[in-house]
């Protein structure tokens, strides 16, 4: 078995496309209750943490949930791996950025559903933890957490009966793209999917830099619009295309919908209700 799955997960397979080898491995989260085997497998978590550690310049993530500060069942936590990778980029003064795309809020009514509010609490707790730790070691320098990691959501708009309306595009994908790896499957980036003894999950780890670039560009074209001109330089695309469009859309959204506010500004459930 490969190192990504340790003694767990499938053997690494090699496919051939256009005369070039593409390495692929299947990884899992599965516990005794589902497999009947005493050992709990966390090879999905291993693969994701390895991908972040080994990334060179960027990590692009789409996930339904991002919760990594809830309990000690996964050590090191995903949040701590992200912080350590950013710390390395900061110490070495090398370009690096993580882009995370999440739903605006969990599916359902977050103003009254306590389970949705708990998800939002733990997700914000995770994001705050990551940003707080990064800001701690970048303090005093011309750098901050926003130079290394940023979070986004997707939305659409339409004209209905002479009124402009908007609704979130609910992110249900579970995807990570780095410089050389794609991880895609059923696992969200939360404790429930990654600890092994809870939900059973499966994912494919595909090692192919060309696929990474092609998939990243196709997804960004879908999110940014067909007029976006993307290159093979992800940092240039982020700085010149992704970030300016996201800032412009956010400002436009706030100006078109009176009383709207970035979700990060609500610190309690009541504040969120008041802002809605």
Short mmCIF file of C-alpha atoms in Angstrom, two decimals:
data_model
loop_
_atom_site.label_atom_id
_atom_site.label_comp_id
_atom_site.label_asym_id
_atom_site.label_seq_id
_atom_site.Cartn_x
_atom_site.Cartn_y
_atom_site.Cartn_z
CA UNK A 1 0.00 0.00 0.00
CA UNK A 2 1.14 3.56 -0.61
CA UNK A 3 2.11 6.10 2.02
CA UNK A 4 -1.06 8.14 1.45
CA UNK A 5 -3.19 5.39 2.83
CA UNK A 6 -0.49 3.99 5.13
CA UNK A 7 -1.61 0.40 5.65
CA UNK A 8 -5.12 1.41 4.61
CA UNK A 9 -6.63 2.38 1.29
CA UNK A 10 -6.13 0.75 -2.08
CA UNK A 11 -2.91 0.20 -3.96
CA UNK A 12 -1.78 3.01 -6.26
CA UNK A 13 -2.95 2.42 -9.79
CA UNK A 14 -1.51 3.94 -12.96
CA UNK A 15 -3.62 4.84 -15.96
CA UNK A 16 -2.28 5.98 -19.32
CA UNK A 17 -3.68 9.05 -21.08
CA UNK A 18 -2.07 10.58 -24.16
CA UNK A 19 0.98 8.42 -23.57
CA UNK A 20 1.55 9.73 -20.04
CA UNK A 21 1.01 7.94 -16.76
CA UNK A 22 -1.57 9.25 -14.28
CA UNK A 23 -1.29 7.89 -10.76
CA UNK A 24 -4.57 7.26 -8.94
CA UNK A 25 -5.46 5.83 -5.54
CA UNK A 26 -8.80 5.19 -3.83
CA UNK A 27 -8.96 6.24 -0.17
CA UNK A 28 -11.67 5.80 2.46
CA UNK A 29 -13.09 6.83 5.81
CA UNK A 30 -14.62 3.75 7.39
CA UNK A 31 -15.04 2.26 10.85
CA UNK A 32 -15.79 -1.09 12.40
CA UNK A 33 -19.54 -0.45 12.44
CA UNK A 34 -19.54 -0.33 8.61
CA UNK A 35 -16.68 -2.65 7.62
CA UNK A 36 -16.62 -5.26 10.37
CA UNK A 37 -12.86 -4.74 10.65
CA UNK A 38 -11.44 -3.62 14.00
CA UNK A 39 -9.16 -1.00 12.50
CA UNK A 40 -10.61 2.44 11.71
CA UNK A 41 -9.43 3.76 8.36
CA UNK A 42 -8.74 7.47 7.85
CA UNK A 43 -6.93 7.41 4.52
CA UNK A 44 -9.14 10.22 3.16
CA UNK A 45 -7.90 12.50 5.95
CA UNK A 46 -4.32 11.33 5.37
CA UNK A 47 -4.54 12.15 1.67
CA UNK A 48 -6.04 15.61 2.24
CA UNK A 49 -3.46 16.53 4.86
CA UNK A 50 -0.63 15.26 2.63
CA UNK A 51 -1.96 17.25 -0.33
CA UNK A 52 -1.96 20.48 1.70
CA UNK A 53 1.49 19.84 3.17
CA UNK A 54 3.00 19.05 -0.24
CA UNK A 55 1.28 21.82 -2.22
CA UNK A 56 3.70 24.24 -3.86
CA UNK A 57 1.80 27.44 -4.58
CA UNK A 58 -1.93 26.90 -4.12
CA UNK A 59 -4.77 24.77 -2.84
CA UNK A 60 -8.30 25.17 -4.22
CA UNK A 61 -11.12 23.64 -2.18
CA UNK A 62 -14.85 23.23 -2.73
CA UNK A 63 -16.65 21.68 0.23
CA UNK A 64 -20.09 21.66 1.81
CA UNK A 65 -18.64 22.03 5.32
CA UNK A 66 -15.34 23.14 6.87
CA UNK A 67 -15.22 22.09 10.52
CA UNK A 68 -11.90 21.18 12.11
CA UNK A 69 -11.92 22.43 15.72
CA UNK A 70 -14.57 20.10 17.11
CA UNK A 71 -12.93 17.54 19.39
CA UNK A 72 -9.55 15.79 19.26
CA UNK A 73 -10.40 12.75 17.14
CA UNK A 74 -8.17 13.89 14.26
CA UNK A 75 -4.59 14.89 15.14
CA UNK A 76 -3.14 16.92 13.61
CA UNK A 77 -6.36 18.64 12.67
CA UNK A 78 -7.00 19.89 9.17
CA UNK A 79 -6.94 23.46 10.50
CA UNK A 80 -3.50 22.92 12.07
CA UNK A 81 -2.13 21.45 8.81
CA UNK A 82 -3.35 24.54 6.95
CA UNK A 83 -1.74 26.82 9.55
CA UNK A 84 1.56 24.92 9.36
CA UNK A 85 1.63 25.10 5.55
CA UNK A 86 0.97 28.85 5.62
CA UNK A 87 3.67 29.25 8.27
CA UNK A 88 6.16 27.57 5.95
CA UNK A 89 5.22 29.90 3.09
CA UNK A 90 5.56 32.91 5.40
CA UNK A 91 8.95 31.82 6.77
CA UNK A 92 10.30 31.06 3.30
CA UNK A 93 8.69 34.19 1.76
CA UNK A 94 7.24 32.09 -1.06
CA UNK A 95 3.90 32.74 -2.84
CA UNK A 96 1.10 30.56 -1.55
CA UNK A 97 -2.68 30.81 -1.27
CA UNK A 98 -5.61 28.62 -0.28
CA UNK A 99 -9.00 29.38 -1.85
CA UNK A 100 -12.01 27.83 -0.10
CA UNK A 101 -15.51 27.85 -1.64
CA UNK A 102 -18.36 27.13 0.81
CA UNK A 103 -22.13 27.55 0.91
CA UNK A 104 -23.27 30.90 2.32
CA UNK A 105 -25.11 28.92 4.98
CA UNK A 106 -26.18 25.27 5.43
CA UNK A 107 -29.17 23.95 3.53
CA UNK A 108 -32.34 24.87 5.41
CA UNK A 109 -33.37 27.85 7.51
CA UNK A 110 -30.41 29.12 9.59
CA UNK A 111 -32.59 31.68 11.38
CA UNK A 112 -34.58 29.05 13.29
CA UNK A 113 -32.98 25.62 12.80
CA UNK A 114 -30.66 25.00 15.76
CA UNK A 115 -28.74 22.25 13.94
CA UNK A 116 -27.88 24.69 11.11
CA UNK A 117 -26.82 27.29 13.66
CA UNK A 118 -24.49 24.76 15.31
CA UNK A 119 -22.89 24.01 11.94
CA UNK A 120 -22.39 27.72 11.31
CA UNK A 121 -20.93 28.17 14.81
CA UNK A 122 -18.33 25.42 14.39
CA UNK A 123 -17.52 26.48 10.85
CA UNK A 124 -16.92 30.06 11.93
CA UNK A 125 -14.92 28.74 14.89
CA UNK A 126 -12.66 26.87 12.45
CA UNK A 127 -12.19 29.87 10.15
CA UNK A 128 -11.54 32.20 13.10
CA UNK A 129 -8.98 29.76 14.53
CA UNK A 130 -7.08 29.55 11.24
CA UNK A 131 -7.07 33.32 10.72
CA UNK A 132 -6.18 34.07 14.35
CA UNK A 133 -3.18 31.74 14.32
CA UNK A 134 -1.90 33.09 11.00
CA UNK A 135 -2.33 36.69 12.12
CA UNK A 136 -0.38 35.87 15.29
CA UNK A 137 2.82 34.91 13.43
CA UNK A 138 2.47 37.54 10.68
CA UNK A 139 1.91 40.39 13.16
CA UNK A 140 4.44 43.17 12.63
CA UNK A 141 4.99 42.25 8.98
CA UNK A 142 3.26 43.41 5.80
CA UNK A 143 1.29 40.18 5.73
CA UNK A 144 -1.91 38.82 7.27
CA UNK A 145 -4.18 35.80 7.00
CA UNK A 146 -5.97 37.24 3.97
CA UNK A 147 -2.70 37.07 2.00
CA UNK A 148 -2.65 33.30 2.40
CA UNK A 149 -6.23 32.02 2.71
CA UNK A 150 -9.62 33.35 1.65
CA UNK A 151 -13.20 32.11 1.72
CA UNK A 152 -15.93 32.55 -0.88
CA UNK A 153 -19.52 31.58 -1.67
CA UNK A 154 -21.48 31.37 -4.91
CA UNK A 155 -24.75 33.11 -5.75
CA UNK A 156 -26.98 33.75 -8.72
CA UNK A 157 -29.42 36.54 -9.54
CA UNK A 158 -32.50 37.04 -11.69
CA UNK A 159 -35.21 39.56 -12.52
CA UNK A 160 -38.64 38.48 -11.29
CA UNK A 161 -41.68 40.77 -11.68
CA UNK A 162 -39.40 43.80 -12.06
CA UNK A 163 -37.52 42.89 -8.89
CA UNK A 164 -33.91 41.77 -8.65
CA UNK A 165 -33.64 38.59 -6.59
CA UNK A 166 -30.66 36.51 -5.54
CA UNK A 167 -30.13 33.05 -4.10
CA UNK A 168 -27.04 31.13 -3.09
CA UNK A 169 -25.68 28.40 -5.33
CA UNK A 170 -25.42 25.62 -2.80
CA UNK A 171 -21.94 24.07 -2.86
CA UNK A 172 -22.27 20.32 -2.51
CA UNK A 173 -18.98 19.29 -4.13
CA UNK A 174 -16.13 17.73 -2.20
CA UNK A 175 -13.02 18.68 -4.13
CA UNK A 176 -9.40 19.68 -3.54
CA UNK A 177 -6.99 20.76 -6.27
CA UNK A 178 -3.31 21.52 -5.64
CA UNK A 179 -0.40 21.98 -8.03
CA UNK A 180 -0.16 18.25 -8.71
CA UNK A 181 -3.09 16.48 -7.00
CA UNK A 182 -6.85 16.28 -7.37
CA UNK A 183 -8.88 14.71 -4.56
CA UNK A 184 -12.55 14.21 -5.36
CA UNK A 185 -15.16 12.07 -3.66
CA UNK A 186 -17.86 12.03 -1.01
CA UNK A 187 -15.97 13.44 2.00
CA UNK A 188 -16.53 16.96 3.29
CA UNK A 189 -13.76 18.73 5.17
CA UNK A 190 -15.37 18.19 8.55
CA UNK A 191 -14.84 15.85 11.46
CA UNK A 192 -17.88 13.76 10.59
CA UNK A 193 -16.41 12.78 7.22
CA UNK A 194 -12.74 12.48 8.17
CA UNK A 195 -12.43 10.74 11.56
CA UNK A 196 -13.30 7.33 10.12
CA UNK A 197 -15.58 5.97 12.82
CA UNK A 198 -18.53 8.17 11.86
CA UNK A 199 -19.64 8.58 8.22
CA UNK A 200 -18.23 6.19 5.62
CA UNK A 201 -16.63 8.08 2.72
CA UNK A 202 -14.63 7.37 -0.42
CA UNK A 203 -12.44 9.54 -2.64
CA UNK A 204 -10.04 9.29 -5.56
CA UNK A 205 -6.57 10.84 -5.30
CA UNK A 206 -5.30 11.63 -8.80
CA UNK A 207 -1.74 12.79 -9.38
CA UNK A 208 -1.41 14.70 -12.64
CA UNK A 209 -0.32 18.39 -12.87
CA UNK A 210 -1.94 18.84 -16.28
CA UNK A 211 -5.30 17.63 -14.99
CA UNK A 212 -4.98 19.97 -12.00
CA UNK A 213 -4.48 23.00 -14.24
CA UNK A 214 -7.24 22.02 -16.67
CA UNK A 215 -9.80 21.28 -13.96
CA UNK A 216 -8.97 24.42 -11.99
CA UNK A 217 -9.34 26.63 -15.08
CA UNK A 218 -12.64 24.99 -16.12
CA UNK A 219 -14.12 25.47 -12.65
CA UNK A 220 -12.95 29.06 -12.40
CA UNK A 221 -14.37 29.84 -15.84
CA UNK A 222 -17.71 28.49 -14.62
CA UNK A 223 -17.60 30.65 -11.50
CA UNK A 224 -16.07 33.81 -13.00
CA UNK A 225 -17.88 33.82 -16.35
CA UNK A 226 -16.88 33.08 -19.91
CA UNK A 227 -15.24 36.50 -20.29
CA UNK A 228 -12.56 35.63 -17.73
CA UNK A 229 -9.15 35.08 -19.31
CA UNK A 230 -7.25 32.47 -17.32
CA UNK A 231 -3.66 31.31 -17.59
CA UNK A 232 -1.52 28.49 -16.23
CA UNK A 233 -0.32 30.83 -13.45
CA UNK A 234 -2.84 30.32 -10.63
CA UNK A 235 -1.47 33.16 -8.49
CA UNK A 236 -1.82 35.62 -11.37
CA UNK A 237 -5.35 34.37 -12.10
CA UNK A 238 -6.27 34.76 -8.44
CA UNK A 239 -4.90 38.28 -8.10
CA UNK A 240 -6.08 39.62 -11.46
CA UNK A 241 -9.32 37.71 -12.02
CA UNK A 242 -10.77 35.84 -9.03
CA UNK A 243 -10.18 38.36 -6.26
CA UNK A 244 -11.24 41.55 -8.14
CA UNK A 245 -14.43 39.87 -9.42
CA UNK A 246 -15.27 38.56 -5.93
CA UNK A 247 -14.77 42.00 -4.37
CA UNK A 248 -16.84 43.67 -7.09
CA UNK A 249 -19.66 41.14 -6.76
CA UNK A 250 -19.71 41.49 -2.96
CA UNK A 251 -19.95 45.28 -3.16
CA UNK A 252 -22.66 45.05 -5.81
CA UNK A 253 -24.63 42.54 -3.74
CA UNK A 254 -24.50 44.81 -0.68
CA UNK A 255 -25.61 47.83 -2.69
CA UNK A 256 -28.49 46.01 -4.44
CA UNK A 257 -29.92 44.26 -1.38
CA UNK A 258 -30.53 46.74 1.41
CA UNK A 259 -29.45 45.48 4.81
CA UNK A 260 -27.28 42.68 3.44
CA UNK A 261 -23.98 42.12 5.19
CA UNK A 262 -21.04 39.71 5.04
CA UNK A 263 -21.98 36.62 7.02
CA UNK A 264 -18.74 36.90 8.98
CA UNK A 265 -20.02 40.04 10.70
CA UNK A 266 -22.72 38.16 12.61
CA UNK A 267 -21.22 36.84 15.84
CA UNK A 268 -24.37 35.38 17.38
CA UNK A 269 -27.53 33.67 16.12
CA UNK A 270 -29.59 36.75 17.06
CA UNK A 271 -27.28 39.08 15.15
CA UNK A 272 -27.65 36.84 12.10
CA UNK A 273 -31.46 36.93 12.39
CA UNK A 274 -31.40 40.72 12.74
CA UNK A 275 -29.26 41.05 9.60
CA UNK A 276 -31.54 38.86 7.49
#
